[in-house]
CSV table of C-alpha atoms in Angstrom, one decimal:
chain,number,residue,atom,x,y,z
A,1,UNK,CA,-66.3,-1.9,-110.7
A,2,UNK,CA,-67.2,-5.7,-108.9
A,3,UNK,CA,-67.8,-5.5,-105.4
A,4,UNK,CA,-68.3,-8.5,-103.2
A,5,UNK,CA,-69.8,-8.5,-99.1
A,6,UNK,CA,-67.5,-11.3,-98.3
A,7,UNK,CA,-65.2,-11.0,-95.5
A,8,UNK,CA,-62.1,-11.8,-97.8
A,9,UNK,CA,-58.8,-9.5,-98.1
A,10,UNK,CA,-59.3,-6.6,-99.9
A,11,UNK,CA,-56.9,-7.1,-103.4
A,12,UNK,CA,-54.2,-4.5,-103.7
A,13,UNK,CA,-54.7,-1.1,-105.7
A,14,UNK,CA,-52.9,-0.4,-108.8
A,15,UNK,CA,-50.3,2.8,-107.9
A,16,UNK,CA,-51.6,5.9,-110.3
A,17,UNK,CA,-49.9,9.0,-109.5
A,18,UNK,CA,-49.2,10.4,-106.4
A,19,UNK,CA,-49.0,14.2,-105.3
A,20,UNK,CA,-46.2,15.9,-104.7
A,21,UNK,CA,-46.2,17.6,-101.4
A,22,UNK,CA,-45.1,21.7,-101.7
A,23,UNK,CA,-43.0,22.7,-98.6
A,24,UNK,CA,-45.6,23.2,-95.6
A,25,UNK,CA,-46.5,26.1,-94.2
A,26,UNK,CA,-45.7,26.2,-90.4
A,27,UNK,CA,-47.1,23.5,-88.0
A,28,UNK,CA,-47.4,22.8,-84.1
A,29,UNK,CA,-50.8,21.7,-84.1
A,30,UNK,CA,-52.4,18.2,-83.0
A,31,UNK,CA,-52.4,14.9,-85.8
A,32,UNK,CA,-56.7,15.6,-85.8
A,33,UNK,CA,-55.7,18.4,-88.0
A,34,UNK,CA,-55.4,18.8,-92.1
A,35,UNK,CA,-53.9,20.9,-94.9
A,36,UNK,CA,-50.7,20.7,-96.8
A,37,UNK,CA,-50.8,21.5,-101.1
A,38,UNK,CA,-49.7,19.8,-103.9
A,39,UNK,CA,-48.5,19.8,-107.2
A,40,UNK,CA,-50.2,20.1,-110.7
A,41,UNK,CA,-51.5,17.2,-112.7
A,42,UNK,CA,-53.6,16.4,-115.5
A,43,UNK,CA,-56.8,16.1,-114.9
A,44,UNK,CA,-60.1,13.3,-116.4
A,45,UNK,CA,-63.4,14.5,-115.1
A,46,UNK,CA,-66.5,13.9,-117.4
A,47,UNK,CA,-67.5,17.5,-116.4
A,48,UNK,CA,-71.0,19.4,-118.4
A,49,UNK,CA,-69.3,22.8,-118.1
A,50,UNK,CA,-65.9,24.5,-118.6
A,51,UNK,CA,-64.3,25.4,-116.1
A,52,UNK,CA,-64.7,28.7,-114.4
A,53,UNK,CA,-62.0,30.7,-113.1
A,54,UNK,CA,-61.4,32.4,-110.1
A,55,UNK,CA,-59.2,34.8,-110.7
A,56,UNK,CA,-61.6,37.6,-109.7
A,57,UNK,CA,-64.0,38.2,-106.6
A,58,UNK,CA,-67.6,39.5,-105.9
A,59,UNK,CA,-69.3,42.4,-104.0
A,60,UNK,CA,-72.2,41.8,-101.2
A,61,UNK,CA,-75.2,42.1,-103.0
A,62,UNK,CA,-78.8,41.6,-102.3
A,63,UNK,CA,-80.7,38.4,-102.9
A,64,UNK,CA,-83.7,37.1,-101.9
A,65,UNK,CA,-82.3,33.7,-100.1
A,66,UNK,CA,-79.2,32.6,-98.1
A,67,UNK,CA,-76.4,31.2,-100.5
A,68,UNK,CA,-74.8,28.3,-100.1
A,69,UNK,CA,-71.2,28.3,-99.5
A,70,UNK,CA,-68.4,26.3,-100.0
A,71,UNK,CA,-65.4,26.7,-98.2
A,72,UNK,CA,-61.7,25.3,-98.7
A,73,UNK,CA,-58.4,25.5,-96.5
A,74,UNK,CA,-54.6,25.8,-98.7
A,75,UNK,CA,-51.3,26.7,-97.8
A,76,UNK,CA,-51.7,30.0,-97.6
A,77,UNK,CA,-55.1,30.2,-96.1
A,78,UNK,CA,-59.1,29.8,-96.8
A,79,UNK,CA,-60.9,29.7,-100.2
A,80,UNK,CA,-64.7,30.5,-100.6
A,81,UNK,CA,-67.3,30.3,-103.1
A,82,UNK,CA,-70.7,30.3,-104.0
A,83,UNK,CA,-71.7,27.0,-103.9
A,84,UNK,CA,-74.4,27.0,-107.2
A,85,UNK,CA,-71.7,28.3,-109.8
A,86,UNK,CA,-68.4,27.6,-108.0
A,87,UNK,CA,-67.4,31.2,-108.3
A,88,UNK,CA,-64.9,32.8,-106.0
A,89,UNK,CA,-66.3,35.1,-103.4
A,90,UNK,CA,-63.8,36.2,-100.7
A,91,UNK,CA,-61.6,34.4,-98.3
A,92,UNK,CA,-59.0,34.7,-95.9
A,93,UNK,CA,-55.1,34.1,-94.8
A,94,UNK,CA,-54.1,32.1,-92.3
A,95,UNK,CA,-50.9,30.1,-91.8
A,96,UNK,CA,-50.4,27.3,-90.4
A,97,UNK,CA,-52.6,24.1,-91.0
A,98,UNK,CA,-56.1,24.1,-90.3
A,99,UNK,CA,-59.3,22.0,-89.9
A,100,UNK,CA,-62.7,23.3,-90.7
A,101,UNK,CA,-66.1,22.3,-89.8
A,102,UNK,CA,-69.9,23.9,-90.0
A,103,UNK,CA,-71.2,26.0,-86.8
A,104,UNK,CA,-74.1,24.8,-87.0
A,105,UNK,CA,-75.8,28.0,-87.9
A,106,UNK,CA,-75.8,28.0,-91.5
A,107,UNK,CA,-73.2,31.3,-92.0
A,108,UNK,CA,-70.0,30.3,-89.8
A,109,UNK,CA,-67.1,28.3,-89.1
A,110,UNK,CA,-64.8,27.1,-87.0
A,111,UNK,CA,-61.8,26.6,-87.8
A,112,UNK,CA,-59.5,24.8,-85.1
A,113,UNK,CA,-56.0,26.7,-85.4
A,114,UNK,CA,-54.6,24.1,-82.7
A,115,UNK,CA,-54.5,26.9,-79.8
A,116,UNK,CA,-58.4,27.9,-80.4
A,117,UNK,CA,-61.4,27.5,-82.3
A,118,UNK,CA,-61.6,30.3,-84.4
A,119,UNK,CA,-64.8,31.6,-86.0
A,120,UNK,CA,-64.9,32.5,-89.8
A,121,UNK,CA,-67.9,34.0,-91.4
A,122,UNK,CA,-68.3,32.5,-94.9
A,123,UNK,CA,-71.2,35.3,-95.9
A,124,UNK,CA,-74.1,33.3,-96.7
A,125,UNK,CA,-76.2,36.4,-95.5
A,126,UNK,CA,-77.1,38.6,-93.0
A,127,UNK,CA,-80.0,40.2,-93.0
A,128,UNK,CA,-80.6,44.8,-93.2
A,129,UNK,CA,-81.8,46.6,-89.8
A,130,UNK,CA,-85.5,47.3,-90.2
A,131,UNK,CA,-86.7,45.1,-93.1
A,132,UNK,CA,-86.5,41.0,-92.7
A,133,UNK,CA,-88.0,40.2,-96.3
A,134,UNK,CA,-84.7,40.3,-98.5
A,135,UNK,CA,-81.3,38.8,-97.3
A,136,UNK,CA,-77.8,40.5,-97.8
A,137,UNK,CA,-75.3,38.3,-98.9
A,138,UNK,CA,-71.6,39.4,-97.2
A,139,UNK,CA,-68.3,39.0,-97.9
A,140,UNK,CA,-66.3,36.6,-95.9
A,141,UNK,CA,-64.3,37.2,-93.4
A,142,UNK,CA,-62.0,35.6,-90.0
A,143,UNK,CA,-63.6,36.9,-87.3
A,144,UNK,CA,-61.8,38.0,-84.2
A,145,UNK,CA,-64.1,35.4,-81.9
A,146,UNK,CA,-62.4,32.2,-81.2
A,147,UNK,CA,-62.9,29.9,-78.1
A,148,UNK,CA,-59.4,29.1,-76.7
A,149,UNK,CA,-58.5,25.5,-76.6
A,150,UNK,CA,-55.5,23.4,-76.2
A,151,UNK,CA,-55.2,21.4,-78.7
A,152,UNK,CA,-58.4,22.3,-80.7
A,153,UNK,CA,-60.7,19.1,-81.6
A,154,UNK,CA,-63.3,18.0,-83.1
A,155,UNK,CA,-66.4,20.1,-83.8
A,156,UNK,CA,-70.0,18.2,-83.3
A,157,UNK,CA,-73.6,19.1,-84.4
A,158,UNK,CA,-76.4,17.1,-83.7
A,159,UNK,CA,-79.7,17.9,-82.3
A,160,UNK,CA,-79.5,21.8,-82.0
A,161,UNK,CA,-76.1,21.9,-80.6
A,162,UNK,CA,-72.7,22.5,-81.3
A,163,UNK,CA,-70.0,20.9,-79.5
A,164,UNK,CA,-66.5,21.5,-79.1
A,165,UNK,CA,-64.0,18.9,-78.1
A,166,UNK,CA,-60.5,20.6,-76.6
A,167,UNK,CA,-58.0,17.6,-76.6
A,168,UNK,CA,-55.5,19.4,-74.8
A,169,UNK,CA,-57.6,19.6,-71.1
A,170,UNK,CA,-60.2,17.0,-72.7
A,171,UNK,CA,-62.8,20.4,-71.6
A,172,UNK,CA,-66.4,20.1,-74.1
A,173,UNK,CA,-68.4,23.0,-74.4
A,174,UNK,CA,-71.7,22.7,-76.2
A,175,UNK,CA,-74.1,25.7,-76.9
A,176,UNK,CA,-77.1,26.2,-78.7
A,177,UNK,CA,-76.4,26.5,-82.5
A,178,UNK,CA,-79.0,28.8,-82.4
A,179,UNK,CA,-77.2,31.5,-80.5
A,180,UNK,CA,-74.3,31.7,-82.6
A,181,UNK,CA,-75.8,34.5,-84.5
A,182,UNK,CA,-77.2,36.8,-82.1
A,183,UNK,CA,-74.0,36.0,-80.0
A,184,UNK,CA,-71.8,37.2,-82.7
A,185,UNK,CA,-74.2,40.2,-83.3
A,186,UNK,CA,-73.4,41.5,-80.1
A,187,UNK,CA,-70.3,41.2,-80.4
A,188,UNK,CA,-68.8,38.1,-78.0
A,189,UNK,CA,-69.7,34.1,-78.0
A,190,UNK,CA,-72.6,32.7,-76.6
A,191,UNK,CA,-72.2,31.4,-73.6
A,192,UNK,CA,-70.9,27.0,-73.5
A,193,UNK,CA,-72.2,24.3,-71.0
A,194,UNK,CA,-68.6,22.7,-69.5
A,195,UNK,CA,-68.2,19.5,-68.7
A,196,UNK,CA,-64.2,18.3,-68.3
A,197,UNK,CA,-63.5,14.9,-68.6
A,198,UNK,CA,-61.3,13.4,-66.4
A,199,UNK,CA,-58.3,12.8,-68.3
A,200,UNK,CA,-57.2,14.5,-72.0
A,201,UNK,CA,-56.8,13.0,-74.7
A,202,UNK,CA,-57.6,13.0,-79.0
A,203,UNK,CA,-62.2,12.4,-78.3
A,204,UNK,CA,-65.2,13.6,-80.1
A,205,UNK,CA,-68.7,14.3,-77.7
A,206,UNK,CA,-71.7,13.8,-79.4
A,207,UNK,CA,-74.8,16.4,-76.7
A,208,UNK,CA,-77.9,13.8,-77.6
A,209,UNK,CA,-81.6,15.1,-77.7
A,210,UNK,CA,-82.3,15.0,-74.4
A,211,UNK,CA,-79.5,16.0,-73.0
A,212,UNK,CA,-77.5,13.5,-71.7
A,213,UNK,CA,-74.4,13.7,-73.1
A,214,UNK,CA,-71.3,11.2,-74.8
A,215,UNK,CA,-68.2,11.2,-74.3
A,216,UNK,CA,-65.0,9.2,-75.2
A,217,UNK,CA,-63.1,7.8,-72.8
A,218,UNK,CA,-59.1,7.7,-72.5
A,219,UNK,CA,-56.0,9.7,-71.8
A,220,UNK,CA,-52.2,11.1,-73.6
A,221,UNK,CA,-51.8,6.8,-74.1
A,222,UNK,CA,-54.4,5.3,-74.8
A,223,UNK,CA,-58.3,5.5,-75.6
A,224,UNK,CA,-60.9,2.8,-74.8
A,225,UNK,CA,-64.3,3.3,-74.6
A,226,UNK,CA,-67.8,6.0,-74.4
A,227,UNK,CA,-69.6,6.9,-71.1
A,228,UNK,CA,-72.8,8.1,-71.2
A,229,UNK,CA,-74.0,11.3,-68.8
A,230,UNK,CA,-76.8,12.2,-67.6
A,231,UNK,CA,-78.5,15.9,-68.7
A,232,UNK,CA,-77.6,18.5,-66.4
A,233,UNK,CA,-74.7,21.5,-66.0
A,234,UNK,CA,-71.1,20.5,-66.5
A,235,UNK,CA,-69.3,19.0,-63.9
A,236,UNK,CA,-72.9,18.3,-62.3
A,237,UNK,CA,-73.4,15.2,-65.2
A,238,UNK,CA,-73.2,11.8,-63.4
A,239,UNK,CA,-71.9,8.5,-65.4
A,240,UNK,CA,-74.8,6.6,-66.7
A,241,UNK,CA,-73.4,3.7,-68.6
A,242,UNK,CA,-70.4,3.1,-69.6
A,243,UNK,CA,-67.7,0.8,-72.3
A,244,UNK,CA,-64.9,0.4,-72.2
A,245,UNK,CA,-64.6,-2.5,-75.3
A,246,UNK,CA,-63.3,0.1,-77.9
A,247,UNK,CA,-59.5,0.9,-77.6
A,248,UNK,CA,-58.4,3.5,-80.3
A,249,UNK,CA,-62.2,4.5,-80.0
A,250,UNK,CA,-62.4,7.4,-83.2
A,251,UNK,CA,-64.7,9.6,-85.0
A,252,UNK,CA,-68.4,9.6,-84.0
A,253,UNK,CA,-71.6,9.4,-87.0
A,254,UNK,CA,-75.0,9.4,-86.3
A,255,UNK,CA,-77.6,7.3,-88.2
A,256,UNK,CA,-81.6,7.6,-88.1
A,257,UNK,CA,-83.2,6.8,-84.3
A,258,UNK,CA,-81.0,8.5,-83.0
A,259,UNK,CA,-77.8,5.6,-82.8
A,260,UNK,CA,-74.5,7.1,-81.8
A,261,UNK,CA,-71.9,5.0,-83.1
A,262,UNK,CA,-67.4,5.8,-82.3
A,263,UNK,CA,-64.7,3.8,-83.9
A,264,UNK,CA,-63.0,1.0,-82.4
A,265,UNK,CA,-59.8,-1.2,-83.4
A,266,UNK,CA,-61.9,-3.8,-83.2
A,267,UNK,CA,-65.3,-2.8,-84.4
A,268,UNK,CA,-67.9,0.0,-83.4
A,269,UNK,CA,-70.0,0.6,-80.9
A,270,UNK,CA,-73.8,1.9,-81.3
A,271,UNK,CA,-75.0,4.0,-78.6
A,272,UNK,CA,-78.7,3.5,-78.6
A,273,UNK,CA,-82.3,3.8,-76.3
A,274,UNK,CA,-79.9,3.8,-73.5
A,275,UNK,CA,-77.8,0.8,-74.4
A,276,UNK,CA,-74.4,0.7,-75.6
A,277,UNK,CA,-73.5,-2.5,-77.9
A,278,UNK,CA,-70.6,-3.6,-79.3
A,279,UNK,CA,-70.6,-4.7,-83.2
A,280,UNK,CA,-67.1,-6.8,-83.4
A,281,UNK,CA,-64.4,-6.5,-86.7
A,282,UNK,CA,-64.3,-9.9,-88.3
A,283,UNK,CA,-60.1,-9.3,-87.8
A,284,UNK,CA,-58.8,-9.5,-84.4
A,285,UNK,CA,-57.2,-5.9,-85.5
A,286,UNK,CA,-60.3,-4.0,-87.2
A,287,UNK,CA,-60.8,-0.6,-86.7
A,288,UNK,CA,-63.6,1.7,-88.1
A,289,UNK,CA,-61.7,4.7,-87.9
A,290,UNK,CA,-63.3,7.4,-90.1
A,291,UNK,CA,-67.6,7.5,-90.5
A,292,UNK,CA,-70.5,8.9,-92.3
A,293,UNK,CA,-73.9,9.2,-90.7
A,294,UNK,CA,-77.0,9.8,-92.3
A,295,UNK,CA,-80.4,10.1,-90.8
A,296,UNK,CA,-82.1,8.6,-93.1
A,297,UNK,CA,-80.7,5.4,-92.8
A,298,UNK,CA,-79.9,2.8,-89.9
A,299,UNK,CA,-76.5,2.1,-91.5
A,300,UNK,CA,-73.4,3.8,-91.0
A,301,UNK,CA,-70.8,3.6,-93.5
A,302,UNK,CA,-67.4,3.1,-92.2
A,303,UNK,CA,-63.9,2.2,-93.6
A,304,UNK,CA,-62.1,-0.7,-92.7
A,305,UNK,CA,-58.2,-1.2,-91.9
A,306,UNK,CA,-56.7,-4.7,-91.0
A,307,UNK,CA,-52.9,-3.9,-90.6
A,308,UNK,CA,-52.1,-2.3,-87.7
A,309,UNK,CA,-48.3,-1.2,-88.9
A,310,UNK,CA,-48.7,-0.2,-92.6
A,311,UNK,CA,-47.3,3.0,-92.9
A,312,UNK,CA,-50.2,3.8,-94.7
A,313,UNK,CA,-52.9,0.7,-95.8
A,314,UNK,CA,-54.8,1.6,-98.7
A,315,UNK,CA,-58.0,-0.4,-98.4
A,316,UNK,CA,-60.5,-1.5,-100.9
A,317,UNK,CA,-63.1,-2.7,-98.9
A,318,UNK,CA,-65.5,-0.3,-96.4
A,319,UNK,CA,-67.6,-1.2,-93.7
A,320,UNK,CA,-71.2,-1.0,-93.6
A,321,UNK,CA,-72.8,-1.5,-89.9
A,322,UNK,CA,-76.5,-1.5,-89.3
A,323,UNK,CA,-77.2,-0.4,-86.3
A,324,UNK,CA,-80.5,-1.7,-85.7
A,325,UNK,CA,-79.6,-5.4,-86.0
A,326,UNK,CA,-75.6,-5.1,-85.0
A,327,UNK,CA,-74.5,-6.0,-87.9
A,328,UNK,CA,-71.3,-5.4,-89.9
A,329,UNK,CA,-71.0,-6.0,-93.6
A,330,UNK,CA,-67.4,-5.2,-95.6
A,331,UNK,CA,-68.0,-4.6,-99.3
A,332,UNK,CA,-64.7,-5.2,-101.3
A,333,UNK,CA,-65.4,-1.5,-103.8
A,334,UNK,CA,-62.2,-2.6,-106.0
A,335,UNK,CA,-60.6,0.3,-105.4
A,336,UNK,CA,-58.7,2.2,-102.7
A,337,UNK,CA,-59.5,5.6,-101.2
A,338,UNK,CA,-58.9,7.3,-97.9
A,339,UNK,CA,-60.2,9.1,-94.8
A,340,UNK,CA,-61.8,11.9,-97.2
A,341,UNK,CA,-63.9,10.0,-99.2
A,342,UNK,CA,-66.9,9.2,-97.2
A,343,UNK,CA,-70.1,10.7,-97.2
A,344,UNK,CA,-74.0,10.4,-97.7
A,345,UNK,CA,-76.4,11.0,-100.0
A,346,UNK,CA,-80.3,12.8,-99.9
A,347,UNK,CA,-81.4,9.5,-99.4
A,348,UNK,CA,-79.2,7.8,-97.0
A,349,UNK,CA,-77.1,6.1,-99.7
A,350,UNK,CA,-72.9,5.6,-99.0
A,351,UNK,CA,-70.6,7.8,-101.3
A,352,UNK,CA,-66.8,6.3,-101.9
A,353,UNK,CA,-64.8,8.3,-103.9
A,354,UNK,CA,-62.3,5.7,-105.3
A,355,UNK,CA,-58.2,6.3,-105.6
A,356,UNK,CA,-59.5,5.0,-109.3
A,357,UNK,CA,-61.5,9.1,-109.8
A,358,UNK,CA,-64.6,7.3,-109.5
A,359,UNK,CA,-67.3,8.4,-106.7
A,360,UNK,CA,-69.4,5.3,-106.1
A,361,UNK,CA,-72.7,5.1,-104.7
A,362,UNK,CA,-74.0,2.0,-102.9
A,363,UNK,CA,-77.5,1.4,-101.5
A,364,UNK,CA,-77.0,0.8,-97.3
A,365,UNK,CA,-78.5,-2.6,-97.0
A,366,UNK,CA,-77.3,-4.5,-99.6
A,367,UNK,CA,-73.9,-3.1,-99.9
A,368,UNK,CA,-74.6,-3.1,-104.0
A,369,UNK,CA,-72.9,-0.5,-105.8
A,370,UNK,CA,-75.7,1.0,-107.4
A,371,UNK,CA,-73.6,3.3,-110.3
A,372,UNK,CA,-70.2,4.1,-110.7
A,373,UNK,CA,-69.3,8.4,-111.5
A,374,UNK,CA,-66.5,9.2,-113.1
A,375,UNK,CA,-65.1,12.2,-111.3
A,376,UNK,CA,-61.1,12.8,-111.0
A,377,UNK,CA,-58.1,11.6,-112.5
A,378,UNK,CA,-56.7,8.7,-110.8
A,379,UNK,CA,-54.7,9.3,-108.1
A,380,UNK,CA,-52.9,7.6,-105.1
A,381,UNK,CA,-52.9,8.6,-101.2
A,382,UNK,CA,-49.9,10.3,-100.5
A,383,UNK,CA,-48.3,8.3,-96.9
A,384,UNK,CA,-48.1,12.1,-95.7
A,385,UNK,CA,-51.4,12.9,-93.9
A,386,UNK,CA,-50.8,16.4,-94.6
A,387,UNK,CA,-50.6,16.0,-97.9
A,388,UNK,CA,-54.2,17.3,-100.0
A,389,UNK,CA,-55.8,14.4,-101.9
A,390,UNK,CA,-58.9,14.7,-103.5
A,391,UNK,CA,-62.0,15.1,-100.8
A,392,UNK,CA,-65.6,14.4,-101.0
A,393,UNK,CA,-68.3,16.4,-99.3
A,394,UNK,CA,-72.0,16.8,-99.8
A,395,UNK,CA,-74.5,19.2,-99.7
A,396,UNK,CA,-77.9,18.6,-100.0
A,397,UNK,CA,-78.0,16.4,-103.6
A,398,UNK,CA,-74.3,17.4,-104.6
A,399,UNK,CA,-71.5,16.3,-104.3
A,400,UNK,CA,-68.2,18.0,-104.6
A,401,UNK,CA,-65.0,16.6,-105.3
A,402,UNK,CA,-61.7,18.1,-105.0
A,403,UNK,CA,-59.0,17.5,-107.4
A,404,UNK,CA,-55.4,19.1,-105.9
A,405,UNK,CA,-53.4,17.8,-108.8
A,406,UNK,CA,-55.3,20.6,-111.0
A,407,UNK,CA,-56.5,23.1,-108.6
A,408,UNK,CA,-60.0,22.0,-109.7
A,409,UNK,CA,-63.3,21.4,-108.0
A,410,UNK,CA,-66.5,19.1,-109.2
A,411,UNK,CA,-69.5,18.9,-108.6
A,412,UNK,CA,-71.9,15.6,-109.2
A,413,UNK,CA,-75.8,15.9,-109.4
A,414,UNK,CA,-76.6,13.1,-107.7
A,415,UNK,CA,-79.8,13.0,-109.1
A,416,UNK,CA,-78.7,12.4,-112.5
A,417,UNK,CA,-75.0,10.5,-111.7
A,418,UNK,CA,-73.1,13.6,-113.7
A,419,UNK,CA,-70.3,16.1,-113.2
A,420,UNK,CA,-72.4,19.4,-114.0
A,421,UNK,CA,-70.0,21.7,-113.5
A,422,UNK,CA,-66.0,22.6,-112.6
A,423,UNK,CA,-64.1,25.2,-111.6
A,424,UNK,CA,-60.4,26.3,-111.2
A,425,UNK,CA,-59.6,27.6,-107.9
A,426,UNK,CA,-56.5,29.9,-107.2
A,427,UNK,CA,-55.0,27.9,-104.9
A,428,UNK,CA,-55.1,23.8,-104.1
A,429,UNK,CA,-57.5,22.7,-101.8
A,430,UNK,CA,-57.3,20.8,-99.2
A,431,UNK,CA,-60.1,20.4,-96.0
A,432,UNK,CA,-63.2,21.0,-98.3
A,433,UNK,CA,-66.6,21.8,-96.3
A,434,UNK,CA,-69.8,24.8,-96.8
A,435,UNK,CA,-72.8,26.4,-95.2
A,436,UNK,CA,-76.5,26.1,-97.1
A,437,UNK,CA,-77.4,29.3,-95.4
């Protein structure tokens, strides 16, 4: 598809097919939480193998290594697949909108349910007593352990720490990711360090390698920027530097060299080496609200929207922000995309799943589209943000793409640029994540 590193307005995407929404389960959560279901439709993938049915379930078994898992939400709960075979291995019933995030220990997933961060055991591994030479694959299950929250929000994993942000109270809880497993074995959650922002807001926090804490600034009415707090415990942390030139601050990502970014309605803020730098959008309203970073690249991949009044803007341009040069490049990829379309490959390549059904691989430095991989049928993003849509999740050298219209998941080999496997799912998929074991 054509691409242009220019600052012209994006072309309008041609409408394709919309997934009509089914009645939703009971809702009462913040706008962050994502889940829903859609109606079945046709498929146009290039799968290398026939789709495998997911009607059966496997039993726990002994293996020589942990088993990578994929976890997805649907309108009745959570489903789990083996990431290698795409075969179902279990799940759990759970009503309402639920967001998924890896907990940081390679096995568990946090389920944001609105009033808590519940722990889901993806069953990637368990070790038998007295014999640590083998791993036993466990049955996935929703545990009874949960961090209480008032509007559970973002979960961030960085530098060996897992950080939970509570939108309703501004409470920030952080703990060593590696401590989670041992705590759970003892039937308890790990102890957390707690910092509370001056005012609650829909925000995010990142603990850095040196112990400093990046937190967003805002309240229930608006959000304005970020502050960097000193290393320490709880409210003993002291503010070091702040920048409030970031209206509507949203999301976070980390690039090479521990450059941490957040998106703004007029550009992006970069925190690196003790300094906050603003990269301005070329438009008065140029929102970079969703980002994807990679430790292999200094460039952050982001979306780019210019119509603040739109019920749903369908942009065809993506943003590439170089954290070393503090420059922003806009690339028109010739198709629209959604907030679940952005990802990064194993070498730091930028990945964007378009509404034309193809996955684009983009050189983050030049902005050139190096390959276009057909994966799913053409689709149109619903104006109802809760509705499911094709979703991209990358694990290692494989890009997994869901296709709600056919209740299917596709595994794309990023080395060969081909769909290597597809599988039918028991439910219409919405959120998608995974653990490597």
